[in-house]
Coordinates of C-alpha atoms in Angstrom, one line a residue:
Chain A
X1421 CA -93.4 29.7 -132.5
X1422 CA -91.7 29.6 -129.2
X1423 CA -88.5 28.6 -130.5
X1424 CA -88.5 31.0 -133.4
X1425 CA -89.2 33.4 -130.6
X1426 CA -86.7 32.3 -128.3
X1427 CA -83.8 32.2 -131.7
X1428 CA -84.9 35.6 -132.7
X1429 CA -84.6 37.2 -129.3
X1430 CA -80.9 35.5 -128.7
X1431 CA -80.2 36.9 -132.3
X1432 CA -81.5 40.4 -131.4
X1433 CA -79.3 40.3 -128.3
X1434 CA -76.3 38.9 -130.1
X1435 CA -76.1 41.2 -132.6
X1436 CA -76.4 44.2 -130.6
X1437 CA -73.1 44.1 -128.7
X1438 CA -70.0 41.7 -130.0
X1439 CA -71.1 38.4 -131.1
X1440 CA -68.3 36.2 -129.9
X1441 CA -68.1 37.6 -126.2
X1442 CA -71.8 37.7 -125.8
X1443 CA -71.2 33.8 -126.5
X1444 CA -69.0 33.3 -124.1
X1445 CA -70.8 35.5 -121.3
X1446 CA -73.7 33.6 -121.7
X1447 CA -71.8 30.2 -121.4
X1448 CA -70.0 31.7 -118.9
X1449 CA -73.1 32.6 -117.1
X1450 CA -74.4 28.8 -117.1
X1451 CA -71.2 27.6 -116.8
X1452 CA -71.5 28.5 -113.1
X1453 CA -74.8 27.3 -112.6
X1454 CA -73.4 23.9 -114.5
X1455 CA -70.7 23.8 -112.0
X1456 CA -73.0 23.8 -109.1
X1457 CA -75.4 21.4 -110.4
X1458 CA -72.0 19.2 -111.2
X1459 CA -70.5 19.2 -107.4
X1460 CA -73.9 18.3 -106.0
X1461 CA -74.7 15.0 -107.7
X1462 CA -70.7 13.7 -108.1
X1463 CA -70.9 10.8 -106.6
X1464 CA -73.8 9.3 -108.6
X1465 CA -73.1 6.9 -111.0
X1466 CA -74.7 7.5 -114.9
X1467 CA -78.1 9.0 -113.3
X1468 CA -75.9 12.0 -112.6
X1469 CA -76.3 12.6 -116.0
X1470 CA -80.2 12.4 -116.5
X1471 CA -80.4 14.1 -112.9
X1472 CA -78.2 17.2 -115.1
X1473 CA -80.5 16.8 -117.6
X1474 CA -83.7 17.6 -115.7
X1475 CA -82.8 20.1 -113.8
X1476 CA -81.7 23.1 -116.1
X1477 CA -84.6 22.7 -118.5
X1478 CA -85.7 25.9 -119.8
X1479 CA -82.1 27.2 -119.9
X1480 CA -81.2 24.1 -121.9
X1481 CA -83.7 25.1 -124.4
X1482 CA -82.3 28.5 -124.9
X1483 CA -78.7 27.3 -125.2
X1484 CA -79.6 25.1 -127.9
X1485 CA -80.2 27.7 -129.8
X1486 CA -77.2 30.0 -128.9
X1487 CA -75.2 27.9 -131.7
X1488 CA -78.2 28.1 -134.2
X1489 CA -78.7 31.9 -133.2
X1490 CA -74.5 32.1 -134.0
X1491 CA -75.3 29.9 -137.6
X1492 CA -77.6 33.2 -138.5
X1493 CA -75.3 35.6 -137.3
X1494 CA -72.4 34.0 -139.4
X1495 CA -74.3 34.3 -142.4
X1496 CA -75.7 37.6 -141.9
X1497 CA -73.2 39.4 -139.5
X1498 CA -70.5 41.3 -142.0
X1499 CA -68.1 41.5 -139.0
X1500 CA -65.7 38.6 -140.2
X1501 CA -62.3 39.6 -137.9
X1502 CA -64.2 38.1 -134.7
X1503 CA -65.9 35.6 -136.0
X1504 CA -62.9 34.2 -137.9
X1505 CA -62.6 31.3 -136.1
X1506 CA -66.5 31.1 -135.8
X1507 CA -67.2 29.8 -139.0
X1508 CA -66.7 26.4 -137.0
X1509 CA -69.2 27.2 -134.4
X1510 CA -72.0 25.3 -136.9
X1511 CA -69.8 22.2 -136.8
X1512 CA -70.8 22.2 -133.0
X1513 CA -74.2 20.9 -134.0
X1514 CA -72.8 18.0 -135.9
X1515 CA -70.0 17.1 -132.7
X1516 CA -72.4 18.0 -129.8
X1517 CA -74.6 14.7 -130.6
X1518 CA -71.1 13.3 -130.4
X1519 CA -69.8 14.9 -127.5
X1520 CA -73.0 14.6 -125.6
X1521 CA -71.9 11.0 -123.5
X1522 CA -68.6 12.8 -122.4
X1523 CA -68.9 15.1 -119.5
X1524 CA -66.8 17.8 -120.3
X1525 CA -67.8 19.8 -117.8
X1526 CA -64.8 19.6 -115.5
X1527 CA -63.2 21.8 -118.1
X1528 CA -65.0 24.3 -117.5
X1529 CA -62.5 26.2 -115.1
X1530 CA -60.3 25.7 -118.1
X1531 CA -62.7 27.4 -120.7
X1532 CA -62.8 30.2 -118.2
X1533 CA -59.1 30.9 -118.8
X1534 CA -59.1 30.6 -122.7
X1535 CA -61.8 32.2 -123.0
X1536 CA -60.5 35.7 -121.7
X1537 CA -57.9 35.1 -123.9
X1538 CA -59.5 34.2 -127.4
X1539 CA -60.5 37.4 -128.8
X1540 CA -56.0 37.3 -129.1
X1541 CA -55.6 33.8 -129.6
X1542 CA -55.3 32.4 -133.5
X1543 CA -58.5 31.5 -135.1
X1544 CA -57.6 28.2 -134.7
X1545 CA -57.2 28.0 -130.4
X1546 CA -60.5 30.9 -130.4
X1547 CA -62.3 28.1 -132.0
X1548 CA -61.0 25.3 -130.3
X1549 CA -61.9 27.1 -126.8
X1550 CA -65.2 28.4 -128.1
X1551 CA -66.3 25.6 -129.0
X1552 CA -65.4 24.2 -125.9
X1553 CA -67.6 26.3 -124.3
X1554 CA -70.7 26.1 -126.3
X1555 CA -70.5 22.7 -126.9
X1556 CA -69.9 21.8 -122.7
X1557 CA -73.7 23.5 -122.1
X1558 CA -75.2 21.8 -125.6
X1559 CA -73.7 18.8 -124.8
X1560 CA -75.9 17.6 -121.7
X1561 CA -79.1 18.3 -124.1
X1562 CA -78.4 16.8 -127.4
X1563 CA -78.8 13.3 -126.0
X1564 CA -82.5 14.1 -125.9
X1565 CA -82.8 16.6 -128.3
X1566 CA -81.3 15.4 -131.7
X1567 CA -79.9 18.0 -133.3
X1568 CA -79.5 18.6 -137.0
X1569 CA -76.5 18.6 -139.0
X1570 CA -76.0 19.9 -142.1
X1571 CA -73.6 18.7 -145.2
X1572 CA -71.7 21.6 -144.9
X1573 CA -71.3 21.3 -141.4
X1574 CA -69.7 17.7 -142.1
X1575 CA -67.5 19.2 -144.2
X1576 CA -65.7 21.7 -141.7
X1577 CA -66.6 18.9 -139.2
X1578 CA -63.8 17.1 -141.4
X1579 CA -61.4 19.6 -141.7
X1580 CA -61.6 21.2 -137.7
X1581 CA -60.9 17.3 -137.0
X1582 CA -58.0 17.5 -139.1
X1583 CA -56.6 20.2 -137.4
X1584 CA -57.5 19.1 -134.0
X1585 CA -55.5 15.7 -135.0
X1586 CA -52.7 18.0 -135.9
X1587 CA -53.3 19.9 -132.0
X1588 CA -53.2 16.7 -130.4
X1589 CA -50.1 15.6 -131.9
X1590 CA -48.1 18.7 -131.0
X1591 CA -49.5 18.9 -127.8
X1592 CA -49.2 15.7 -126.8
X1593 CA -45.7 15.4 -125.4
X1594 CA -46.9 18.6 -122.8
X1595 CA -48.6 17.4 -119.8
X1596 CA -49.6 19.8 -117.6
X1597 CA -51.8 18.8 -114.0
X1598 CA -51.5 15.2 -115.7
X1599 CA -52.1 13.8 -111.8
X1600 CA -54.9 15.8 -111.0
X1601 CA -56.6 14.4 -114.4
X1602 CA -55.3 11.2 -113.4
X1603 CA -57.0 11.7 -110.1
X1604 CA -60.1 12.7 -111.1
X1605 CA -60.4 9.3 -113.3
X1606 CA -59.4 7.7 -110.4
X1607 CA -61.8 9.4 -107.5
X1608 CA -64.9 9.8 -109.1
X1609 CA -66.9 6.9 -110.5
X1610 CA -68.6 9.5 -113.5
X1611 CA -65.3 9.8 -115.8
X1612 CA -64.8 13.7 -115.7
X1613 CA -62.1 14.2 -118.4
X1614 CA -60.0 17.3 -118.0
X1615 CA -59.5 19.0 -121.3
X1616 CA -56.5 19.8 -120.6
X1617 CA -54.9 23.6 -122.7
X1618 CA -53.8 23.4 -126.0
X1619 CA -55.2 19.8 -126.5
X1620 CA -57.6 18.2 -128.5
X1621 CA -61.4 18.4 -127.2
X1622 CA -62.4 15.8 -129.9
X1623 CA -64.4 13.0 -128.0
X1624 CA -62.6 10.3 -128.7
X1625 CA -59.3 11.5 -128.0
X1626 CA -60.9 12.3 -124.5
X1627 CA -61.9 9.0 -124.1
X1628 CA -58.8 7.7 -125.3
X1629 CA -56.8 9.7 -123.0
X1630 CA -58.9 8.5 -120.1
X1631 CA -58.4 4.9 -120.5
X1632 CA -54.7 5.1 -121.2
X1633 CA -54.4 6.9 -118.0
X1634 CA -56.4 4.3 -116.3
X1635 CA -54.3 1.9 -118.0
X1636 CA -50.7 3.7 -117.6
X1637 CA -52.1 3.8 -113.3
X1638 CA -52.7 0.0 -113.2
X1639 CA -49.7 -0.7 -115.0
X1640 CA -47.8 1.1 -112.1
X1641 CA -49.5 -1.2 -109.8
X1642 CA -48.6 -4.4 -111.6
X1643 CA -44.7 -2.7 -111.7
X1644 CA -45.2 -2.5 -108.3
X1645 CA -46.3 -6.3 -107.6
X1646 CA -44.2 -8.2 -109.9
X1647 CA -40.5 -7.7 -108.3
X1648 CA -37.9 -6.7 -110.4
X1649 CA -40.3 -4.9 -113.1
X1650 CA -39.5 -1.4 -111.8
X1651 CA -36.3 -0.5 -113.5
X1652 CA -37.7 -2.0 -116.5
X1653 CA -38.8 0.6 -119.0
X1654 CA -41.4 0.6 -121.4
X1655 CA -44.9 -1.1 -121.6
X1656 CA -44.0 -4.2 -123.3
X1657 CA -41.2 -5.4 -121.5
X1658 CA -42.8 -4.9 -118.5
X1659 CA -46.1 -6.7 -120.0
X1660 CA -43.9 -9.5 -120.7
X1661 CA -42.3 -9.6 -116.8
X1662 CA -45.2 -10.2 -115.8
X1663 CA -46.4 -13.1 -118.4
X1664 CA -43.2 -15.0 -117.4
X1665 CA -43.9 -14.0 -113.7
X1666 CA -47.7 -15.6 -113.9
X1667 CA -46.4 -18.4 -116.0
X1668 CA -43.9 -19.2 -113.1
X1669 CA -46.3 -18.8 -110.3
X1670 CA -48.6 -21.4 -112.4
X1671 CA -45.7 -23.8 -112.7
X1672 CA -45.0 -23.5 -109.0
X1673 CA -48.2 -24.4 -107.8
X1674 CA -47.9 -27.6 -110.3
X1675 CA -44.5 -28.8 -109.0
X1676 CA -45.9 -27.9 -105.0
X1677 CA -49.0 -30.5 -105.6
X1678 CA -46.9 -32.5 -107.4
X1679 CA -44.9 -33.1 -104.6
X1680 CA -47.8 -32.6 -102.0
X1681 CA -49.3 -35.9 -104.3
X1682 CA -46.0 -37.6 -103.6
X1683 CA -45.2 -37.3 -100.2
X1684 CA -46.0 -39.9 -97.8
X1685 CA -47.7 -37.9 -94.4
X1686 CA -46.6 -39.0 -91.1
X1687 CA -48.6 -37.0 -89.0
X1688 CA -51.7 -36.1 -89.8
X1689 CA -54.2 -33.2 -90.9
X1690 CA -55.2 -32.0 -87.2
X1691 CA -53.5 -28.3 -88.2
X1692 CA -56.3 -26.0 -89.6
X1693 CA -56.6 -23.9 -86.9
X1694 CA -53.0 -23.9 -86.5
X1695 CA -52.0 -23.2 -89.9
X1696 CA -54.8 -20.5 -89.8
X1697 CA -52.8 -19.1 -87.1
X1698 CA -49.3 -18.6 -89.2
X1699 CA -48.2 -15.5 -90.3
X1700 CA -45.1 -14.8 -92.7
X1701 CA -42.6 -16.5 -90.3
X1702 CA -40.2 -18.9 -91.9
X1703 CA -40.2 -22.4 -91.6
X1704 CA -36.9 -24.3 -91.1
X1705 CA -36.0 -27.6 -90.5
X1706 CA -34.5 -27.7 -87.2
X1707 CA -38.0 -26.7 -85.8
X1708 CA -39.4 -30.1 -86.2
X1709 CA -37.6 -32.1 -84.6
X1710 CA -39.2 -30.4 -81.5
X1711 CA -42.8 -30.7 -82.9
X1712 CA -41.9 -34.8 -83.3
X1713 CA -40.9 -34.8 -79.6
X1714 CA -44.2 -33.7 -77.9
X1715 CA -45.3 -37.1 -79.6
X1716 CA -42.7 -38.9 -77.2
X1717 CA -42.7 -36.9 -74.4
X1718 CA -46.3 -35.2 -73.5
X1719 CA -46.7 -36.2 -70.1
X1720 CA -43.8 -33.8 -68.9
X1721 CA -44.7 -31.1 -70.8
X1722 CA -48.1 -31.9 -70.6
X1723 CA -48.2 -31.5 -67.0
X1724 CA -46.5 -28.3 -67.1
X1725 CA -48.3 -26.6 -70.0
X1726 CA -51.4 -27.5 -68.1
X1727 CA -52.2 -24.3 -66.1
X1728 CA -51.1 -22.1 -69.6
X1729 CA -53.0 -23.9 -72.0
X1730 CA -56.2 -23.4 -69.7
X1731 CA -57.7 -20.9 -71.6
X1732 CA -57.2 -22.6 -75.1
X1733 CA -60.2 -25.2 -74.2
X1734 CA -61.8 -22.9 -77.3
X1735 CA -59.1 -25.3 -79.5
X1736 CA -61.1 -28.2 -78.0
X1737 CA -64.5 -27.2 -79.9
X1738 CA -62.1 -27.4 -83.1
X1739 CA -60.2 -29.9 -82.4
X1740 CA -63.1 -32.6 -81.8
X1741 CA -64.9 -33.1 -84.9
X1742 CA -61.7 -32.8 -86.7
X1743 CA -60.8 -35.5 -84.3
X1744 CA -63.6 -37.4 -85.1
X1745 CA -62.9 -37.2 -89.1
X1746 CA -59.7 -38.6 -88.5
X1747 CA -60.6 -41.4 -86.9
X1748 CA -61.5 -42.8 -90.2
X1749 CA -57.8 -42.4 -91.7
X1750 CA -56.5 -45.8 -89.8
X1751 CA -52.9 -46.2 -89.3
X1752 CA -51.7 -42.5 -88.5
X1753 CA -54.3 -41.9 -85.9
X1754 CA -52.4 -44.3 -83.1
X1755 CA -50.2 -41.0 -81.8
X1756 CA -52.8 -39.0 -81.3
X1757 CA -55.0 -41.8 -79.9
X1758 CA -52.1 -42.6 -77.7
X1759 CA -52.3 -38.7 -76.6
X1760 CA -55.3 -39.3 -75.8
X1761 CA -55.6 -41.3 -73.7
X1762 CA -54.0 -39.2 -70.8
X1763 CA -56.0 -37.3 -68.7
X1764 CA -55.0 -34.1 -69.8
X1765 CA -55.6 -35.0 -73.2
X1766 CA -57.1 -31.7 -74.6
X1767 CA -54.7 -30.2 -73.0
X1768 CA -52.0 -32.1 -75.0
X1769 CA -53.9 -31.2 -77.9
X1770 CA -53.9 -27.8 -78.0
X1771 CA -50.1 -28.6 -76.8
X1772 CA -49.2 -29.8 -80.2
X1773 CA -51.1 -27.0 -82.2
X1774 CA -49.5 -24.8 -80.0
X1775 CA -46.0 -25.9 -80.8
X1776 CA -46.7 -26.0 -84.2
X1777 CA -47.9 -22.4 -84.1
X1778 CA -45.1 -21.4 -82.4
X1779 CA -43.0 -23.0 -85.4
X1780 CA -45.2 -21.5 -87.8
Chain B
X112 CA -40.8 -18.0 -82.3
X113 CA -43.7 -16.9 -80.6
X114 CA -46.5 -15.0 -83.0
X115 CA -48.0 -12.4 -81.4
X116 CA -49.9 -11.3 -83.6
X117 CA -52.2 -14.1 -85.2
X118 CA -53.3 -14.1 -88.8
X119 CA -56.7 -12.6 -89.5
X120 CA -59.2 -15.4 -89.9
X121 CA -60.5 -13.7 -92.8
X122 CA -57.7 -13.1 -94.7
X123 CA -57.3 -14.7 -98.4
X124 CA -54.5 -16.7 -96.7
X125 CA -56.6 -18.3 -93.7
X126 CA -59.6 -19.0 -95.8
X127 CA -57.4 -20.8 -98.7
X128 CA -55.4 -22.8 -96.0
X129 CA -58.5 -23.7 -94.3
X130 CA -60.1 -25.4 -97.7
X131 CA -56.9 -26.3 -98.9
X132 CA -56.4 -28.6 -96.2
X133 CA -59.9 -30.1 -95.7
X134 CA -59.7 -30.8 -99.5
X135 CA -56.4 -32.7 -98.8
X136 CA -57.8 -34.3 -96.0
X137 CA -60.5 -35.3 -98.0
X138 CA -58.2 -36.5 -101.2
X139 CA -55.5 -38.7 -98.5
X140 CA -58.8 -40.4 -97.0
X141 CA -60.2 -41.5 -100.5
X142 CA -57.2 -43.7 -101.3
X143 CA -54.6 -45.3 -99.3
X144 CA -51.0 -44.0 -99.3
X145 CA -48.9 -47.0 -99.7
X146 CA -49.8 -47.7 -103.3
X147 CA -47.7 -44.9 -104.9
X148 CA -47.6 -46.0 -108.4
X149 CA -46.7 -43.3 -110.8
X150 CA -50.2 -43.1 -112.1
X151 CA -51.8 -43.1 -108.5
X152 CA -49.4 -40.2 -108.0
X153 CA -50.4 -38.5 -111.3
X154 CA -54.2 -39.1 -110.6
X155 CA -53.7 -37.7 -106.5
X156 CA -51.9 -34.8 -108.5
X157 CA -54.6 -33.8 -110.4
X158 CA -57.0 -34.1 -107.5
X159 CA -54.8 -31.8 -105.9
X160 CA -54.1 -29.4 -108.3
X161 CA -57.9 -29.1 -109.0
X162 CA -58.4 -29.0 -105.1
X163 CA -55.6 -25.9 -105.0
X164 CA -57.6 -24.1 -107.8
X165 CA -61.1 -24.8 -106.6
X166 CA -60.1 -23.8 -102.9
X167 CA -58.5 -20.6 -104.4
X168 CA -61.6 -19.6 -106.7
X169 CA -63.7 -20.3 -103.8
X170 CA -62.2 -18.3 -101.0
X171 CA -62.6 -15.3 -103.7
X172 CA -65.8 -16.2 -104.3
X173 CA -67.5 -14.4 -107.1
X174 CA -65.5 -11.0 -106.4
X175 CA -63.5 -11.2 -109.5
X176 CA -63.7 -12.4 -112.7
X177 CA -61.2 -14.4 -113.3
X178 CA -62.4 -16.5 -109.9
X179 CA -65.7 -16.6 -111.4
X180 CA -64.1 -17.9 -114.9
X181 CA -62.4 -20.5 -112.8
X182 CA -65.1 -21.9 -110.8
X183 CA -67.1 -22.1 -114.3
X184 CA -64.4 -24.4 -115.9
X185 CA -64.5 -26.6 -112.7
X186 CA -68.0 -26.9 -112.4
X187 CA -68.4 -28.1 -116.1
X188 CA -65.6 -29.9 -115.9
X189 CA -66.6 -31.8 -113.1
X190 CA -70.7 -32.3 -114.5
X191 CA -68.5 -33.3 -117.7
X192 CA -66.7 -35.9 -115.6
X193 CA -70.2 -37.3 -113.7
X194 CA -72.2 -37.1 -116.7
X195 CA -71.6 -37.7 -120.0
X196 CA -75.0 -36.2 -121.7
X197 CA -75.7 -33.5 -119.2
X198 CA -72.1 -32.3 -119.6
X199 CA -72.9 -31.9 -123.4
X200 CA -75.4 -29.7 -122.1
X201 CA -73.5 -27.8 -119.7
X202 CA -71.1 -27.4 -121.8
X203 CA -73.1 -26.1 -124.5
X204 CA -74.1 -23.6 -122.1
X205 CA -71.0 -22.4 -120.5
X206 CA -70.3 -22.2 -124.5
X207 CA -73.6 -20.0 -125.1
X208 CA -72.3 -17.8 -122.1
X209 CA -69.0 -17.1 -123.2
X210 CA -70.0 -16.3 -126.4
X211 CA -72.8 -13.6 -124.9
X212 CA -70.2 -12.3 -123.0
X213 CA -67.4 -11.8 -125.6
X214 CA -70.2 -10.3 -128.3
X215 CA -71.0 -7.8 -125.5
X216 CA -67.2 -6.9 -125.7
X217 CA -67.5 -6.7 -129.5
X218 CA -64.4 -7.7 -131.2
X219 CA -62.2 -10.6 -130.3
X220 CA -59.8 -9.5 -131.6
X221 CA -58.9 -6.0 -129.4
X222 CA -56.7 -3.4 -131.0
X223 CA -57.3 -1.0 -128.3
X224 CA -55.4 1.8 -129.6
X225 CA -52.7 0.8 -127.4
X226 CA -49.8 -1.1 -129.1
X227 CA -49.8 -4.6 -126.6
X228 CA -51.7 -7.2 -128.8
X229 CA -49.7 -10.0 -128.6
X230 CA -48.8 -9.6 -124.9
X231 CA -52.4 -8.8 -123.7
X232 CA -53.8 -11.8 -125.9
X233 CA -50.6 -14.4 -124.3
X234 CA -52.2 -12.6 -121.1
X235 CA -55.4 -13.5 -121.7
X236 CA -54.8 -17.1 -122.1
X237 CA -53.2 -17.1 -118.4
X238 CA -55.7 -15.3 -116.4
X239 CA -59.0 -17.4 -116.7
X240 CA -61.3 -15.7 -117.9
X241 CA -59.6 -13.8 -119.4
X242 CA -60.8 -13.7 -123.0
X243 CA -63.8 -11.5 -122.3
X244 CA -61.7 -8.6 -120.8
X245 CA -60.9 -4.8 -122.1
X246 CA -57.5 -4.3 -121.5
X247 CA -58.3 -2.2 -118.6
X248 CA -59.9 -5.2 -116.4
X249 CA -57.4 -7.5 -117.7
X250 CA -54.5 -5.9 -115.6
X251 CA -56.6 -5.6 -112.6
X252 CA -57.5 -9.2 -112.8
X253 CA -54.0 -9.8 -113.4
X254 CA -53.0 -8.0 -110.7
X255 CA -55.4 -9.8 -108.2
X256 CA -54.7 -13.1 -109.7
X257 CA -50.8 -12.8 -109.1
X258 CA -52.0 -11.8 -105.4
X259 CA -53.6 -14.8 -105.1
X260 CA -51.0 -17.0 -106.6
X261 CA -48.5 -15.7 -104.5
X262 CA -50.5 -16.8 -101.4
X263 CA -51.6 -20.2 -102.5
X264 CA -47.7 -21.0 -103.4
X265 CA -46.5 -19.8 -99.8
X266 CA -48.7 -21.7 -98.4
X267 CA -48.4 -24.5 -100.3
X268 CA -45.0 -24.7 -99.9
X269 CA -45.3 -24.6 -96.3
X270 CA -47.3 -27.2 -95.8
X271 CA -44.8 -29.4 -98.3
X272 CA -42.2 -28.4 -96.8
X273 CA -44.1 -29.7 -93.2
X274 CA -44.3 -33.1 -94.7
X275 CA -41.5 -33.7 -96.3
X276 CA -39.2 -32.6 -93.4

């Protein structure tokens, strides 16, 4: 039917000219359009996916069959030098179903590059980057089109896995454009993983990479935070700076209500806007004394605050109902009643949470 | 000594000394100071301590998950407290919910591929909440929480240090 049709024309076309560059034309030629439909929807969330999925429908259909189309033309093609590394390309079908929830798509400028080189590459990379490139456009469709895998298939599955492993471990230590990877796990709320040259495409490796940038990035933050972490090296150490540094903030707040529990008040809880009102400023002792005297004193200073502490009445609309809660807490209400009972008592108010701002 | 420029009213620091304060407001006008028996201090302590947390958790509100962890434990802790048989049930709830949560997370136990067990499980223990976290949201909670720590302490410790003067 149609898809007979459509396998049988991608056949004829492959095996007119070279099989391997046709392959990586064609992917080349959707690459682009994949690109485009990429930038457009970035900054949706998983629906970017689906909304990929939609839109290049027909063209899906035909790619899935450029690896099937490649199957026949392994078996029947007798031109073995180009397609040595292509006796992978079935393995594709197996990994595609795989690869399918992991955009690899931002590789594609990447694939571009190898791919102009793999006709001179070893077997091994050629395969590596070709399958890069057929499985990027595959990959968006096998989610919804399950695709079949064969025993055999499993089998070199296995063994390009192997050899991947073996990729990713010698590769490993090389980093190249590490920050812009970083970045674009960072920026972008879809996780586009760079497949970065040389490394291992496997999935799971992707992932893996992914999360232990994410994790290497917030473990600079918490460097960052907890003082004295950053001449510390290596992970664990720096894992436990921080457990000792929690544990001692914990144990700090204890002892503080501790001694918050202990401590007999003399002056009262009147302060919220006031302490609202402090910034990083240090307190020392010698500032209260002068916050005790306005208790003794107010009338001077009262009388000469009074024109500057005008345009603080808006302390009055705080300071009332606070007022009037206090009333109920008996014995350490008599300064403040005996502040009030001057006639420029608001005024005297706002005095006192003015001075204690101003020590604050 | 003057502060030109005034603290945000918005701030994690304004909000928590704003609570803070009415709780402890709240806590001196329960019980009168002069009895200062070493278990009226411990009890007060408690009160506090639970007044420092709960003020905490709730100027975060539900932002985070360790705040939400926290104001979990308080809340069933405290229907505990007021009722026996309804905290059986709340607690066989907050038990149903952690457990949904850590099966969505699969394993407890999280070898993550990256070699910090023990430390991210002694982690775990200290940020509440944080059982039910990849390693991934555990240091952003961690981060957040040691934030958050800082600020309640500072504050804290000013307004002991302004009573104890």
């Amino acid at each position: 039917m149609e898809s007979n049709a459509g396998a049988t024309e991608t056949r004829s076309n492959v095996t007119v000219s070279d099989g391997g560059e046709v392959a990586a034309l064609e992917s080349l030629q959707f690459t682009d359009e994949i690109h485009r439909l990429i930038s457009a929807p970035a900054t949706d969330n998983a629906s970017s996916f689906t909304a990929l999925l939609e839109l290049p429908a027909t063209q899906v259909v035909e790619l899935l069959h450029s690896p099937e189309s490649v199957k026949l033309i392994v078996a029947s093609a007798p031109n073995v030098e180009d397609f040595k590394g292509s006796f992978h390309f079935p393995s594709n079908t197996g990994l595609i179903q795989k690869d399918a929830r992991f955009s690899v798509f931002s590789g594609e400028g990447n694939n571009k590059n190898d791919k102009s080189n793999s006709p001179e590459m070893t077997s091994k990379n050629s395969s590596a980057n070709l399958e890069k490139a057929v499985k990027s456009e595959p990959a968006e469709t096998a989610s919804s089109l399950p695709l079949v895998s064969d025993p055999t298939v499993e089998n070199r599955n296995i063994k390009r896995k192997d050899r991947e492993k073996k990729v990713k471990g010698s590769t490993k230590k090389s980093k190249p454009a590490t920050n812009e990877s970083l970045e674009d796990a960072e920026k972008l709320p879809y996780v586009h993983v760079r497949a970065r040259r040389g490394q291992a495409t496997d999935s799971h490796s992707l992932a893996e990479r992914a999360r232990r940038e994410k994790i290497n990035a917030r473990m600079k933050l918490l460097q960052e935070l907890v003082p004295g972490c950053n001449k510390i090296s290596g992970t664990a150490l720096v894992l436990d700076e921080i457990i000792n540094h929690v544990q001692s903030l914990q144990r700090q707040v204890e002892f503080l209500s501790m001694s918050l529990a202990a401590v007999n008040p003399r002056i009262d809880f009147y302060l919220d806007s006031s302490f609202t009102s402090e910034s990083g400023s240090t307190m020392d002792g010698g500032n209260f004394p002068s916050l005790v005297t306005p208790l003794m004193w107010p009338d001077v200073q009262v009388n000469g605050y009074r024109q500057q502490f005008q345009h603080q009445w808006h302390f009055d609309t705080l300071k009332q109902p606070i007022w009037g809660r206090e009333e109920v807490c008996n014995n350490y209400v008599t300064p403040e009643n005996s502040l009030l009972s001057y006639d420029s008592s608001a005024n005297s108010a706002t005095l006192h949470a003015n001075q204690l701002k101003m020590e604050l | 000594m003057n502060n030109p420029h005034h603290l945000n009213p918005t701030s994690l620091k304004s909000r928590f000394t704003t609570r803070f304060l009415r709780a402890l407001t709240k806590i001196r006008a329960q019980k009168p100071i002069s009895s200062s028996s070493p278990t009226e201090i411990f009890r007060r302590y408690r009160r506090i301590k639970v007044a420092a947390d709960k003020s905490m958790a709730y100027s975060v509100r539900s932002r985070r998950i360790w705040s939400r962890a926290m104001l979990w434990k308080l809340r069933s802790r405290s229907y505990r407290r007021q009722d026996p048989c309804s905290g059986r049930r709340s607690g066989k709830t907050s038990q149903a919910i952690m457990k949904k949560s850590s099966n969505e997370n699969t394993t407890t136990r999280r070898e993550d591929g990256v070699g910090f067990v023990e430390e991210a499980d002694e982690l775990r223990q200290l940020v509440p909440g944080g059982e039910t976290m990849n390693l991934c949201n555990l240091l952003d909670e961690t981060a957040h929480y040691i934030k958050c720590l800082t600020t309640q302490v500072q504050v804290m410790k000013k307004i002991a240090d302004f009573y104890s003067f």
